[in-house]
């Protein structure tokens, strides 16, 4: 296998801006910003707008769309479209 072709896979902190939650994981992503973590070590930090901590699918706060009502309204609106 060729040497020095793969990016470094290192520990990094992701900061969820929506819920202000930080979690330590491993990634090939890099950042010049750093943060001192609970274990006393300094890690790069990446700000993300949404993660599993704030996404409605994972938090259980998702909205159910009324797709049947939308289809019926669409059909009623365009029922005569294209007919002479």
PDB file of N, CA and C in Angstrom:
ATOM      1  N   UNK A   1       0.837  -1.174   0.000  1.00  0.00           N
ATOM      2  CA  UNK A   1       0.000   0.000   0.000  1.00  0.00           C
ATOM      3  C   UNK A   1       0.892   1.251   0.000  1.00  0.00           C
ATOM      4  N   UNK A   2       0.485   2.282  -0.733  1.00  0.00           N
ATOM      5  CA  UNK A   2       1.263   3.516  -0.801  1.00  0.00           C
ATOM      6  C   UNK A   2       1.214   4.246   0.536  1.00  0.00           C
ATOM      7  N   UNK A   3       2.322   4.838   0.888  1.00  0.00           N
ATOM      8  CA  UNK A   3       2.412   5.624   2.109  1.00  0.00           C
ATOM      9  C   UNK A   3       1.970   7.065   1.836  1.00  0.00           C
ATOM     10  N   UNK A   4       1.435   7.719   2.861  1.00  0.00           N
ATOM     11  CA  UNK A   4       1.067   9.142   2.829  1.00  0.00           C
ATOM     12  C   UNK A   4      -0.002   9.481   1.784  1.00  0.00           C
ATOM     13  N   UNK A   5      -0.910   8.571   1.486  1.00  0.00           N
ATOM     14  CA  UNK A   5      -1.981   8.870   0.538  1.00  0.00           C
ATOM     15  C   UNK A   5      -3.308   9.108   1.239  1.00  0.00           C
ATOM     16  N   UNK A   6      -3.460   8.628   2.441  1.00  0.00           N
ATOM     17  CA  UNK A   6      -4.713   8.764   3.167  1.00  0.00           C
ATOM     18  C   UNK A   6      -4.646   9.928   4.154  1.00  0.00           C
ATOM     19  N   UNK A   7      -5.766  10.635   4.353  1.00  0.00           N
ATOM     20  CA  UNK A   7      -5.752  11.724   5.339  1.00  0.00           C
ATOM     21  C   UNK A   7      -5.660  11.164   6.758  1.00  0.00           C
ATOM     22  N   UNK A   8      -5.204  11.991   7.674  1.00  0.00           N
ATOM     23  CA  UNK A   8      -5.080  11.560   9.066  1.00  0.00           C
ATOM     24  C   UNK A   8      -6.467  11.405   9.681  1.00  0.00           C
ATOM     25  N   UNK A   9      -6.655  10.339  10.432  1.00  0.00           N
ATOM     26  CA  UNK A   9      -7.911  10.045  11.125  1.00  0.00           C
ATOM     27  C   UNK A   9      -7.656  10.293  12.604  1.00  0.00           C
ATOM     28  N   UNK A  10      -8.082  11.462  13.078  1.00  0.00           N
ATOM     29  CA  UNK A  10      -7.731  11.880  14.430  1.00  0.00           C
ATOM     30  C   UNK A  10      -8.963  12.304  15.218  1.00  0.00           C
ATOM     31  N   UNK A  11      -8.773  12.460  16.510  1.00  0.00           N
ATOM     32  CA  UNK A  11      -9.851  12.914  17.391  1.00  0.00           C
ATOM     33  C   UNK A  11     -10.161  14.378  17.086  1.00  0.00           C
ATOM     34  N   UNK A  12     -11.461  14.716  17.111  1.00  0.00           N
ATOM     35  CA  UNK A  12     -11.916  16.070  16.826  1.00  0.00           C
ATOM     36  C   UNK A  12     -13.222  16.311  17.583  1.00  0.00           C
ATOM     37  N   UNK A  13     -13.497  17.545  17.923  1.00  0.00           N
ATOM     38  CA  UNK A  13     -14.726  17.912  18.628  1.00  0.00           C
ATOM     39  C   UNK A  13     -15.653  18.598  17.633  1.00  0.00           C
ATOM     40  N   UNK A  14     -16.909  18.166  17.603  1.00  0.00           N
ATOM     41  CA  UNK A  14     -17.935  18.827  16.804  1.00  0.00           C
ATOM     42  C   UNK A  14     -18.833  19.600  17.744  1.00  0.00           C
ATOM     43  N   UNK A  15     -19.131  20.849  17.393  1.00  0.00           N
ATOM     44  CA  UNK A  15     -19.971  21.728  18.195  1.00  0.00           C
ATOM     45  C   UNK A  15     -21.272  21.973  17.441  1.00  0.00           C
ATOM     46  N   UNK A  16     -22.390  21.460  17.968  1.00  0.00           N
ATOM     47  CA  UNK A  16     -23.700  21.675  17.366  1.00  0.00           C
ATOM     48  C   UNK A  16     -24.190  23.058  17.794  1.00  0.00           C
ATOM     49  N   UNK A  17     -24.291  23.976  16.836  1.00  0.00           N
ATOM     50  CA  UNK A  17     -24.681  25.349  17.144  1.00  0.00           C
ATOM     51  C   UNK A  17     -26.151  25.472  17.536  1.00  0.00           C
ATOM     52  N   UNK A  18     -26.998  24.571  17.042  1.00  0.00           N
ATOM     53  CA  UNK A  18     -28.426  24.647  17.341  1.00  0.00           C
ATOM     54  C   UNK A  18     -28.730  24.259  18.784  1.00  0.00           C
ATOM     55  N   UNK A  19     -28.051  23.244  19.304  1.00  0.00           N
ATOM     56  CA  UNK A  19     -28.327  22.792  20.671  1.00  0.00           C
ATOM     57  C   UNK A  19     -27.186  23.081  21.635  1.00  0.00           C
ATOM     58  N   UNK A  20     -26.116  23.696  21.143  1.00  0.00           N
ATOM     59  CA  UNK A  20     -24.934  24.003  21.941  1.00  0.00           C
ATOM     60  C   UNK A  20     -24.382  22.757  22.628  1.00  0.00           C
ATOM     61  N   UNK A  21     -24.344  21.662  21.883  1.00  0.00           N
ATOM     62  CA  UNK A  21     -23.802  20.401  22.375  1.00  0.00           C
ATOM     63  C   UNK A  21     -22.478  20.138  21.687  1.00  0.00           C
ATOM     64  N   UNK A  22     -21.510  19.683  22.439  1.00  0.00           N
ATOM     65  CA  UNK A  22     -20.206  19.341  21.881  1.00  0.00           C
ATOM     66  C   UNK A  22     -19.968  17.855  22.100  1.00  0.00           C
ATOM     67  N   UNK A  23     -19.403  17.190  21.080  1.00  0.00           N
ATOM     68  CA  UNK A  23     -19.069  15.786  21.264  1.00  0.00           C
ATOM     69  C   UNK A  23     -17.748  15.472  20.590  1.00  0.00           C
ATOM     70  N   UNK A  24     -16.999  14.599  21.239  1.00  0.00           N
ATOM     71  CA  UNK A  24     -15.681  14.188  20.786  1.00  0.00           C
ATOM     72  C   UNK A  24     -15.822  12.912  19.975  1.00  0.00           C
ATOM     73  N   UNK A  25     -15.246  12.907  18.794  1.00  0.00           N
ATOM     74  CA  UNK A  25     -15.279  11.738  17.924  1.00  0.00           C
ATOM     75  C   UNK A  25     -13.992  11.728  17.109  1.00  0.00           C
ATOM     76  N   UNK A  26     -13.926  10.847  16.143  1.00  0.00           N
ATOM     77  CA  UNK A  26     -12.761  10.783  15.260  1.00  0.00           C
ATOM     78  C   UNK A  26     -13.216  11.076  13.840  1.00  0.00           C
ATOM     79  N   UNK A  27     -12.375  11.784  13.094  1.00  0.00           N
ATOM     80  CA  UNK A  27     -12.730  12.172  11.735  1.00  0.00           C
ATOM     81  C   UNK A  27     -11.472  12.535  10.964  1.00  0.00           C
ATOM     82  N   UNK A  28     -11.610  12.606   9.651  1.00  0.00           N
ATOM     83  CA  UNK A  28     -10.528  13.101   8.815  1.00  0.00           C
ATOM     84  C   UNK A  28     -10.639  14.603   8.604  1.00  0.00           C
ATOM     85  N   UNK A  29     -11.729  15.211   9.058  1.00  0.00           N
ATOM     86  CA  UNK A  29     -11.912  16.658   8.948  1.00  0.00           C
ATOM     87  C   UNK A  29     -10.909  17.371   9.853  1.00  0.00           C
ATOM     88  N   UNK A  30     -10.526  18.571   9.438  1.00  0.00           N
ATOM     89  CA  UNK A  30      -9.559  19.339  10.223  1.00  0.00           C
ATOM     90  C   UNK A  30     -10.080  20.761  10.442  1.00  0.00           C
ATOM     91  N   UNK A  31      -9.489  21.434  11.409  1.00  0.00           N
ATOM     92  CA  UNK A  31      -9.851  22.808  11.715  1.00  0.00           C
ATOM     93  C   UNK A  31      -8.671  23.482  12.393  1.00  0.00           C
ATOM     94  N   UNK A  32      -8.561  24.788  12.202  1.00  0.00           N
ATOM     95  CA  UNK A  32      -7.508  25.548  12.873  1.00  0.00           C
ATOM     96  C   UNK A  32      -7.945  25.982  14.266  1.00  0.00           C
ATOM     97  N   UNK A  33      -9.273  26.013  14.510  1.00  0.00           N
ATOM     98  CA  UNK A  33      -9.781  26.346  15.836  1.00  0.00           C
ATOM     99  C   UNK A  33      -9.584  25.153  16.764  1.00  0.00           C
ATOM    100  N   UNK A  34      -9.275  25.408  18.015  1.00  0.00           N
ATOM    101  CA  UNK A  34      -9.080  24.325  18.978  1.00  0.00           C
ATOM    102  C   UNK A  34      -9.883  24.597  20.240  1.00  0.00           C
ATOM    103  N   UNK A  35     -10.068  23.545  21.021  1.00  0.00           N
ATOM    104  CA  UNK A  35     -10.770  23.641  22.294  1.00  0.00           C
ATOM    105  C   UNK A  35     -10.113  22.671  23.275  1.00  0.00           C
ATOM    106  N   UNK A  36     -10.090  23.075  24.533  1.00  0.00           N
ATOM    107  CA  UNK A  36      -9.588  22.167  25.562  1.00  0.00           C
ATOM    108  C   UNK A  36     -10.767  21.328  26.040  1.00  0.00           C
ATOM    109  N   UNK A  37     -10.651  20.018  25.922  1.00  0.00           N
ATOM    110  CA  UNK A  37     -11.728  19.087  26.246  1.00  0.00           C
ATOM    111  C   UNK A  37     -11.681  18.726  27.721  1.00  0.00           C
ATOM    112  N   UNK A  38     -12.701  18.007  28.179  1.00  0.00           N
ATOM    113  CA  UNK A  38     -12.843  17.628  29.594  1.00  0.00           C
ATOM    114  C   UNK A  38     -11.675  16.794  30.104  1.00  0.00           C
ATOM    115  N   UNK A  39     -10.987  16.091  29.204  1.00  0.00           N
ATOM    116  CA  UNK A  39      -9.875  15.241  29.634  1.00  0.00           C
ATOM    117  C   UNK A  39      -8.564  16.012  29.734  1.00  0.00           C
ATOM    118  N   UNK A  40      -8.594  17.334  29.464  1.00  0.00           N
ATOM    119  CA  UNK A  40      -7.406  18.165  29.581  1.00  0.00           C
ATOM    120  C   UNK A  40      -6.622  18.287  28.285  1.00  0.00           C
ATOM    121  N   UNK A  41      -6.960  17.519  27.270  1.00  0.00           N
ATOM    122  CA  UNK A  41      -6.274  17.587  25.979  1.00  0.00           C
ATOM    123  C   UNK A  41      -6.916  18.646  25.089  1.00  0.00           C
ATOM    124  N   UNK A  42      -6.148  19.152  24.141  1.00  0.00           N
ATOM    125  CA  UNK A  42      -6.633  20.145  23.190  1.00  0.00           C
ATOM    126  C   UNK A  42      -6.915  19.452  21.862  1.00  0.00           C
ATOM    127  N   UNK A  43      -8.113  19.697  21.313  1.00  0.00           N
ATOM    128  CA  UNK A  43      -8.536  19.074  20.071  1.00  0.00           C
ATOM    129  C   UNK A  43      -9.027  20.154  19.107  1.00  0.00           C
ATOM    130  N   UNK A  44      -8.944  19.891  17.807  1.00  0.00           N
ATOM    131  CA  UNK A  44      -9.571  20.807  16.845  1.00  0.00           C
ATOM    132  C   UNK A  44     -11.082  20.750  17.002  1.00  0.00           C
ATOM    133  N   UNK A  45     -11.758  21.860  16.719  1.00  0.00           N
ATOM    134  CA  UNK A  45     -13.212  21.906  16.863  1.00  0.00           C
ATOM    135  C   UNK A  45     -13.827  22.411  15.554  1.00  0.00           C
ATOM    136  N   UNK A  46     -14.931  21.786  15.151  1.00  0.00           N
ATOM    137  CA  UNK A  46     -15.677  22.188  13.962  1.00  0.00           C
ATOM    138  C   UNK A  46     -17.104  22.517  14.393  1.00  0.00           C
ATOM    139  N   UNK A  47     -17.578  23.693  13.989  1.00  0.00           N
ATOM    140  CA  UNK A  47     -18.947  24.107  14.272  1.00  0.00           C
ATOM    141  C   UNK A  47     -19.865  23.572  13.177  1.00  0.00           C
ATOM    142  N   UNK A  48     -20.931  22.887  13.576  1.00  0.00           N
ATOM    143  CA  UNK A  48     -21.928  22.402  12.631  1.00  0.00           C
ATOM    144  C   UNK A  48     -23.271  23.008  13.008  1.00  0.00           C
ATOM    145  N   UNK A  49     -24.103  23.257  12.018  1.00  0.00           N
ATOM    146  CA  UNK A  49     -25.390  23.883  12.292  1.00  0.00           C
ATOM    147  C   UNK A  49     -26.406  22.908  12.856  1.00  0.00           C
ATOM    148  N   UNK A  50     -26.274  21.632  12.503  1.00  0.00           N
ATOM    149  CA  UNK A  50     -27.243  20.639  12.965  1.00  0.00           C
ATOM    150  C   UNK A  50     -26.550  19.292  13.077  1.00  0.00           C
ATOM    151  N   UNK A  51     -26.917  18.538  14.093  1.00  0.00           N
ATOM    152  CA  UNK A  51     -26.374  17.193  14.287  1.00  0.00           C
ATOM    153  C   UNK A  51     -27.501  16.309  14.827  1.00  0.00           C
ATOM    154  N   UNK A  52     -27.157  15.120  15.235  1.00  0.00           N
ATOM    155  CA  UNK A  52     -28.176  14.219  15.769  1.00  0.00           C
ATOM    156  C   UNK A  52     -28.785  14.749  17.064  1.00  0.00           C
ATOM    157  N   UNK A  53     -28.117  15.673  17.727  1.00  0.00           N
ATOM    158  CA  UNK A  53     -28.649  16.257  18.961  1.00  0.00           C
ATOM    159  C   UNK A  53     -29.771  17.263  18.704  1.00  0.00           C
ATOM    160  N   UNK A  54     -29.804  17.847  17.495  1.00  0.00           N
ATOM    161  CA  UNK A  54     -30.806  18.868  17.231  1.00  0.00           C
ATOM    162  C   UNK A  54     -31.684  18.567  16.019  1.00  0.00           C
ATOM    163  N   UNK A  55     -31.370  17.542  15.249  1.00  0.00           N
ATOM    164  CA  UNK A  55     -32.167  17.234  14.059  1.00  0.00           C
ATOM    165  C   UNK A  55     -33.522  16.660  14.478  1.00  0.00           C
ATOM    166  N   UNK A  56     -34.616  17.154  13.896  1.00  0.00           N
ATOM    167  CA  UNK A  56     -35.957  16.699  14.298  1.00  0.00           C
ATOM    168  C   UNK A  56     -36.175  15.194  14.161  1.00  0.00           C
ATOM    169  N   UNK A  57     -35.536  14.552  13.211  1.00  0.00           N
ATOM    170  CA  UNK A  57     -35.707  13.108  13.048  1.00  0.00           C
ATOM    171  C   UNK A  57     -35.190  12.356  14.271  1.00  0.00           C
ATOM    172  N   UNK A  58     -34.045  12.772  14.795  1.00  0.00           N
ATOM    173  CA  UNK A  58     -33.439  12.086  15.933  1.00  0.00           C
ATOM    174  C   UNK A  58     -34.027  12.511  17.269  1.00  0.00           C
ATOM    175  N   UNK A  59     -34.546  13.730  17.357  1.00  0.00           N
ATOM    176  CA  UNK A  59     -35.084  14.212  18.623  1.00  0.00           C
ATOM    177  C   UNK A  59     -36.546  13.827  18.820  1.00  0.00           C
ATOM    178  N   UNK A  60     -37.208  13.352  17.752  1.00  0.00           N
ATOM    179  CA  UNK A  60     -38.612  12.965  17.853  1.00  0.00           C
ATOM    180  C   UNK A  60     -39.561  14.136  17.729  1.00  0.00           C
ATOM    181  N   UNK A  61     -39.084  15.284  17.299  1.00  0.00           N
ATOM    182  CA  UNK A  61     -39.917  16.479  17.175  1.00  0.00           C
ATOM    183  C   UNK A  61     -40.250  16.788  15.725  1.00  0.00           C
ATOM    184  N   UNK A  62     -40.232  15.757  14.890  1.00  0.00           N
ATOM    185  CA  UNK A  62     -40.524  15.996  13.480  1.00  0.00           C
ATOM    186  C   UNK A  62     -42.010  16.175  13.261  1.00  0.00           C
ATOM    187  N   UNK A  63     -42.342  16.907  12.216  1.00  0.00           N
ATOM    188  CA  UNK A  63     -43.730  17.154  11.868  1.00  0.00           C
ATOM    189  C   UNK A  63     -44.169  16.149  10.812  1.00  0.00           C
ATOM    190  N   UNK A  64     -45.367  15.634  10.951  1.00  0.00           N
ATOM    191  CA  UNK A  64     -45.942  14.733   9.966  1.00  0.00           C
ATOM    192  C   UNK A  64     -46.682  15.589   8.940  1.00  0.00           C
ATOM    193  N   UNK A  65     -46.331  15.428   7.692  1.00  0.00           N
ATOM    194  CA  UNK A  65     -46.965  16.209   6.638  1.00  0.00           C
ATOM    195  C   UNK A  65     -48.270  15.550   6.213  1.00  0.00           C
ATOM    196  N   UNK A  66     -49.252  16.363   5.919  1.00  0.00           N
ATOM    197  CA  UNK A  66     -50.546  15.889   5.453  1.00  0.00           C
ATOM    198  C   UNK A  66     -50.470  15.723   3.937  1.00  0.00           C
ATOM    199  N   UNK A  67     -49.837  14.644   3.496  1.00  0.00           N
ATOM    200  CA  UNK A  67     -49.626  14.471   2.060  1.00  0.00           C
ATOM    201  C   UNK A  67     -50.931  14.148   1.341  1.00  0.00           C
ATOM    202  N   UNK A  68     -51.856  13.439   1.976  1.00  0.00           N
ATOM    203  CA  UNK A  68     -53.125  13.118   1.321  1.00  0.00           C
ATOM    204  C   UNK A  68     -53.912  14.394   1.055  1.00  0.00           C
ATOM    205  N   UNK A  69     -53.954  15.300   1.984  1.00  0.00           N
ATOM    206  CA  UNK A  69     -54.653  16.563   1.804  1.00  0.00           C
ATOM    207  C   UNK A  69     -54.013  17.411   0.723  1.00  0.00           C
ATOM    208  N   UNK A  70     -52.712  17.373   0.631  1.00  0.00           N
ATOM    209  CA  UNK A  70     -52.018  18.139  -0.394  1.00  0.00           C
ATOM    210  C   UNK A  70     -52.336  17.609  -1.787  1.00  0.00           C
ATOM    211  N   UNK A  71     -52.352  16.301  -1.930  1.00  0.00           N
ATOM    212  CA  UNK A  71     -52.656  15.703  -3.234  1.00  0.00           C
ATOM    213  C   UNK A  71     -54.077  16.038  -3.649  1.00  0.00           C
ATOM    214  N   UNK A  72     -55.011  15.952  -2.723  1.00  0.00           N
ATOM    215  CA  UNK A  72     -56.402  16.269  -3.038  1.00  0.00           C
ATOM    216  C   UNK A  72     -56.549  17.740  -3.433  1.00  0.00           C
ATOM    217  N   UNK A  73     -55.889  18.637  -2.737  1.00  0.00           N
ATOM    218  CA  UNK A  73     -55.959  20.057  -3.088  1.00  0.00           C
ATOM    219  C   UNK A  73     -55.333  20.319  -4.454  1.00  0.00           C
ATOM    220  N   UNK A  74     -54.237  19.640  -4.746  1.00  0.00           N
ATOM    221  CA  UNK A  74     -53.596  19.796  -6.049  1.00  0.00           C
ATOM    222  C   UNK A  74     -54.531  19.326  -7.158  1.00  0.00           C
ATOM    223  N   UNK A  75     -55.123  18.152  -6.986  1.00  0.00           N
ATOM    224  CA  UNK A  75     -56.042  17.617  -7.998  1.00  0.00           C
ATOM    225  C   UNK A  75     -57.261  18.515  -8.171  1.00  0.00           C
ATOM    226  N   UNK A  76     -57.791  19.067  -7.092  1.00  0.00           N
ATOM    227  CA  UNK A  76     -58.940  19.952  -7.192  1.00  0.00           C
ATOM    228  C   UNK A  76     -58.562  21.251  -7.896  1.00  0.00           C
ATOM    229  N   UNK A  77     -57.390  21.745  -7.649  1.00  0.00           N
ATOM    230  CA  UNK A  77     -56.939  23.008  -8.224  1.00  0.00           C
ATOM    231  C   UNK A  77     -56.719  22.887  -9.735  1.00  0.00           C
ATOM    232  N   UNK A  78     -56.144  21.764 -10.156  1.00  0.00           N
ATOM    233  CA  UNK A  78     -55.800  21.596 -11.564  1.00  0.00           C
ATOM    234  C   UNK A  78     -56.679  20.548 -12.253  1.00  0.00           C
ATOM    235  N   UNK A  79     -57.886  20.353 -11.790  1.00  0.00           N
ATOM    236  CA  UNK A  79     -58.773  19.339 -12.359  1.00  0.00           C
ATOM    237  C   UNK A  79     -59.107  19.628 -13.821  1.00  0.00           C
ATOM    238  N   UNK A  80     -59.311  20.872 -14.175  1.00  0.00           N
ATOM    239  CA  UNK A  80     -59.691  21.205 -15.540  1.00  0.00           C
ATOM    240  C   UNK A  80     -58.533  21.678 -16.389  1.00  0.00           C
ATOM    241  N   UNK A  81     -57.334  21.602 -15.915  1.00  0.00           N
ATOM    242  CA  UNK A  81     -56.171  22.116 -16.643  1.00  0.00           C
ATOM    243  C   UNK A  81     -55.906  21.265 -17.881  1.00  0.00           C
ATOM    244  N   UNK A  82     -55.785  21.907 -19.014  1.00  0.00           N
ATOM    245  CA  UNK A  82     -55.455  21.228 -20.257  1.00  0.00           C
ATOM    246  C   UNK A  82     -56.658  20.716 -21.027  1.00  0.00           C
ATOM    247  N   UNK A  83     -57.857  20.804 -20.461  1.00  0.00           N
ATOM    248  CA  UNK A  83     -59.057  20.337 -21.151  1.00  0.00           C
ATOM    249  C   UNK A  83     -59.671  21.504 -21.917  1.00  0.00           C
ATOM    250  N   UNK A  84     -60.263  21.180 -23.072  1.00  0.00           N
ATOM    251  CA  UNK A  84     -60.929  22.224 -23.880  1.00  0.00           C
ATOM    252  C   UNK A  84     -62.419  22.154 -23.732  1.00  0.00           C
TER     253      UNK A  84
END
